[in-house]
Amino acid sequence: ENKMKELSKIMATALAMCSFAANQSAAENIKFEPQKTLVVYFSAGGNTARAANLIAQNLGAKIIELKPAQPYTNADLNYNDPKSRVSREHDDVSLRSVPLTNAKIPGWESYEAVFVGYPIWWHDAAWPIDEFIKNNDFNGKKVIPFCTVYSSGLENSDKNLAKKANGGEWLAGKCFGERPSEKEIKEWLAKF
């Protein structure tokens, strides 16, 4: 009799978990309306730009590239040179505040879903994206981070950005390799 009670509890717990999982996946079934979806990205070498453009094309969404007021040159992006701009910014956190020419987005309040793209620098989101995150109110928006990376992974970049943001429902981020294919992008978008 005790075994039957224990089995009943296990079955009830399993059913509750299945029900919870079904509700979770249903809650993540997002419909992206083209006029209410925005893809915002910062790209250093073009890989994040490629991913952002594929996402925007597949969703019919508006796309905006975030541009540093002082653009990064190839020499600035030489991670192997300790005197390069990114190396100095990495070593000195006070240099990581990178003003953008377009941190505030026109018509921001009309977007319900915002894809935020960036490369990974030293295991975190490239810091030029921070200016955009800090300058916009994400309340009432679903935020979908994505990144491109040469050798590491997503790390905690999506969670770190969510902590810096003013509100929003931040979904788990997606990390693509150095050069994501259209097939990879479509398969990822199909999961929503």
Short mmCIF file of C-alpha atoms in Angstrom, two decimals:
data_model
loop_
_atom_site.label_atom_id
_atom_site.label_comp_id
_atom_site.label_asym_id
_atom_site.label_seq_id
_atom_site.Cartn_x
_atom_site.Cartn_y
_atom_site.Cartn_z
CA GLU A 1 0.00 0.00 0.00
CA ASN A 2 2.87 2.42 0.81
CA LYS A 3 4.41 1.63 -2.56
CA MET A 4 1.11 2.50 -4.27
CA LYS A 5 0.95 5.85 -2.44
CA GLU A 6 4.55 6.57 -3.36
CA LEU A 7 3.86 5.64 -7.00
CA SER A 8 0.79 7.90 -6.99
CA LYS A 9 2.88 10.82 -5.71
CA ILE A 10 5.52 10.20 -8.36
CA MET A 11 2.88 10.06 -11.11
CA ALA A 12 1.19 13.25 -9.85
CA THR A 13 4.56 15.04 -9.77
CA ALA A 14 5.40 13.80 -13.28
CA LEU A 15 2.03 14.99 -14.62
CA ALA A 16 2.46 18.38 -12.97
CA MET A 17 5.92 18.70 -14.50
CA CYS A 18 4.63 17.76 -17.96
CA SER A 19 1.82 20.26 -17.62
CA PHE A 20 4.31 22.96 -16.53
CA ALA A 21 6.62 22.12 -19.47
CA ALA A 22 3.69 22.32 -21.91
CA ASN A 23 2.70 25.73 -20.53
CA GLN A 24 6.30 26.94 -20.74
CA SER A 25 6.67 25.97 -24.40
CA ALA A 26 3.29 27.50 -25.22
CA ALA A 27 4.35 30.72 -23.48
CA GLU A 28 7.46 30.86 -25.66
CA ASN A 29 5.42 30.60 -28.85
CA ILE A 30 6.08 34.14 -30.03
CA LYS A 31 4.65 35.64 -33.19
CA PHE A 32 6.94 38.33 -34.55
CA GLU A 33 4.92 41.03 -36.27
CA PRO A 34 7.28 42.66 -38.79
CA GLN A 35 6.28 46.25 -37.94
CA LYS A 36 6.67 45.57 -34.20
CA THR A 37 9.97 43.67 -34.41
CA LEU A 38 13.39 45.30 -34.41
CA VAL A 39 16.87 43.85 -34.91
CA VAL A 40 19.55 46.03 -33.31
CA TYR A 41 23.20 45.08 -33.51
CA PHE A 42 26.81 46.13 -33.15
CA SER A 43 29.28 44.38 -35.42
CA ALA A 44 33.05 44.71 -35.38
CA GLY A 45 34.12 42.40 -38.20
CA GLY A 46 30.90 41.82 -40.13
CA ASN A 47 29.83 38.46 -38.67
CA THR A 48 27.20 39.89 -36.34
CA ALA A 49 25.97 42.12 -39.19
CA ARG A 50 25.49 39.01 -41.34
CA ALA A 51 23.48 37.25 -38.60
CA ALA A 52 21.41 40.38 -37.92
CA ASN A 53 20.59 40.84 -41.60
CA LEU A 54 19.52 37.20 -41.95
CA ILE A 55 17.26 37.51 -38.88
CA ALA A 56 15.71 40.75 -40.16
CA GLN A 57 15.18 39.34 -43.66
CA ASN A 58 13.54 36.17 -42.35
CA LEU A 59 11.19 38.13 -40.06
CA GLY A 60 10.59 41.15 -42.30
CA ALA A 61 11.80 43.23 -39.34
CA LYS A 62 13.41 46.65 -39.26
CA ILE A 63 17.16 46.57 -38.65
CA ILE A 64 19.47 49.15 -37.09
CA GLU A 65 23.24 48.99 -36.82
CA LEU A 66 24.64 50.66 -33.71
CA LYS A 67 27.59 52.85 -34.67
CA PRO A 68 30.27 54.06 -32.27
CA ALA A 69 30.90 57.81 -32.52
CA GLN A 70 34.55 56.86 -32.98
CA PRO A 71 34.42 53.81 -35.30
CA TYR A 72 36.74 50.88 -34.65
CA THR A 73 39.49 50.41 -37.24
CA ASN A 74 41.14 47.08 -38.03
CA ALA A 75 44.13 48.20 -35.91
CA ASP A 76 41.72 49.05 -33.04
CA LEU A 77 40.36 45.49 -33.20
CA ASN A 78 43.75 43.74 -33.06
CA TYR A 79 43.28 41.66 -29.90
CA ASN A 80 46.88 40.45 -30.12
CA ASP A 81 48.28 43.97 -29.73
CA PRO A 82 48.20 45.05 -26.06
CA LYS A 83 48.22 48.70 -27.22
CA SER A 84 45.19 48.34 -29.53
CA ARG A 85 41.96 50.11 -28.61
CA VAL A 86 40.05 46.96 -27.64
CA SER A 87 42.95 45.66 -25.56
CA ARG A 88 43.23 48.97 -23.69
CA GLU A 89 39.43 49.06 -23.18
CA HIS A 90 39.50 45.47 -21.96
CA ASP A 91 42.26 46.20 -19.46
CA ASP A 92 40.79 49.52 -18.25
CA VAL A 93 37.04 49.30 -17.55
CA SER A 94 36.79 53.10 -17.46
CA LEU A 95 37.54 53.16 -21.21
CA ARG A 96 34.61 50.86 -22.06
CA SER A 97 31.98 53.58 -22.23
CA VAL A 98 31.66 53.83 -26.00
CA PRO A 99 29.36 56.65 -27.16
CA LEU A 100 27.13 55.68 -30.09
CA THR A 101 25.83 57.95 -32.83
CA ASN A 102 22.43 56.28 -32.47
CA ALA A 103 21.95 54.92 -28.92
CA LYS A 104 18.32 56.16 -28.86
CA ILE A 105 16.10 54.42 -31.40
CA PRO A 106 13.41 56.41 -33.27
CA GLY A 107 9.93 54.93 -32.69
CA TRP A 108 11.32 52.75 -29.89
CA GLU A 109 7.97 52.55 -28.08
CA SER A 110 6.32 50.85 -31.09
CA TYR A 111 8.50 47.72 -30.90
CA GLU A 112 7.35 44.67 -28.94
CA ALA A 113 10.22 42.31 -29.78
CA VAL A 114 13.84 43.39 -29.98
CA PHE A 115 16.69 41.17 -31.15
CA VAL A 116 19.99 42.45 -29.77
CA GLY A 117 23.14 41.27 -31.57
CA TYR A 118 26.80 41.61 -30.67
CA PRO A 119 30.16 39.86 -30.93
CA ILE A 120 31.71 38.25 -27.86
CA TRP A 121 34.80 40.03 -26.59
CA TRP A 122 36.73 38.37 -23.78
CA HIS A 123 33.81 36.09 -22.84
CA ASP A 124 31.19 38.87 -22.68
CA ALA A 125 29.10 41.09 -24.95
CA ALA A 126 31.21 43.65 -26.81
CA TRP A 127 30.92 46.75 -24.64
CA PRO A 128 29.71 49.17 -27.37
CA ILE A 129 26.28 47.46 -26.99
CA ASP A 130 26.10 48.68 -23.37
CA GLU A 131 25.38 52.27 -24.39
CA PHE A 132 22.28 51.12 -26.30
CA ILE A 133 21.14 48.92 -23.39
CA LYS A 134 21.50 51.75 -20.86
CA ASN A 135 19.76 54.37 -23.04
CA ASN A 136 16.49 52.55 -23.73
CA ASP A 137 13.55 51.41 -21.62
CA PHE A 138 12.87 47.72 -22.31
CA ASN A 139 9.69 47.48 -20.21
CA GLY A 140 6.92 45.73 -22.16
CA LYS A 141 9.37 44.25 -24.69
CA LYS A 142 10.58 40.73 -25.34
CA VAL A 143 14.35 40.89 -25.81
CA ILE A 144 16.18 38.15 -27.71
CA PRO A 145 19.97 38.40 -27.49
CA PHE A 146 22.21 36.76 -30.08
CA CYS A 147 25.93 36.82 -30.65
CA THR A 148 28.67 35.68 -32.96
CA VAL A 149 31.92 34.33 -31.63
CA TYR A 150 35.24 33.06 -32.86
CA SER A 151 36.20 30.63 -30.12
CA SER A 152 34.13 30.79 -26.92
CA GLY A 153 30.36 30.64 -26.39
CA LEU A 154 27.46 32.76 -25.19
CA GLU A 155 28.94 32.63 -21.67
CA ASN A 156 26.73 34.87 -19.44
CA SER A 157 26.57 37.72 -21.94
CA ASP A 158 22.77 37.58 -22.28
CA LYS A 159 22.26 37.55 -18.49
CA ASN A 160 24.80 40.35 -17.99
CA LEU A 161 23.00 42.56 -20.53
CA ALA A 162 19.64 41.85 -18.86
CA LYS A 163 21.09 43.02 -15.53
CA LYS A 164 22.19 46.32 -17.11
CA ALA A 165 18.82 46.89 -18.82
CA ASN A 166 15.82 48.83 -17.61
CA GLY A 167 13.16 46.09 -17.64
CA GLY A 168 12.04 43.82 -20.44
CA GLU A 169 11.44 40.11 -20.69
CA TRP A 170 14.88 38.81 -21.62
CA LEU A 171 14.84 35.40 -23.29
CA ALA A 172 17.81 33.04 -23.30
CA GLY A 173 20.37 34.14 -25.84
CA LYS A 174 21.68 32.28 -28.88
CA CYS A 175 25.33 32.02 -29.80
CA PHE A 176 26.26 31.45 -33.41
CA GLY A 177 29.72 30.62 -34.61
CA GLU A 178 31.89 33.00 -36.50
CA ARG A 179 29.79 32.88 -39.69
CA PRO A 180 26.21 31.61 -39.17
CA SER A 181 24.39 30.16 -42.16
CA GLU A 182 20.89 31.11 -43.23
CA LYS A 183 19.84 27.54 -42.39
CA GLU A 184 21.04 27.98 -38.76
CA ILE A 185 19.18 31.29 -38.45
CA LYS A 186 15.94 29.84 -39.89
CA GLU A 187 16.09 26.79 -37.61
CA TRP A 188 16.59 29.03 -34.57
CA LEU A 189 13.75 31.38 -35.52
CA ALA A 190 11.45 28.40 -36.12
CA LYS A 191 11.80 27.50 -32.41
CA PHE A 192 9.81 30.59 -31.42
#
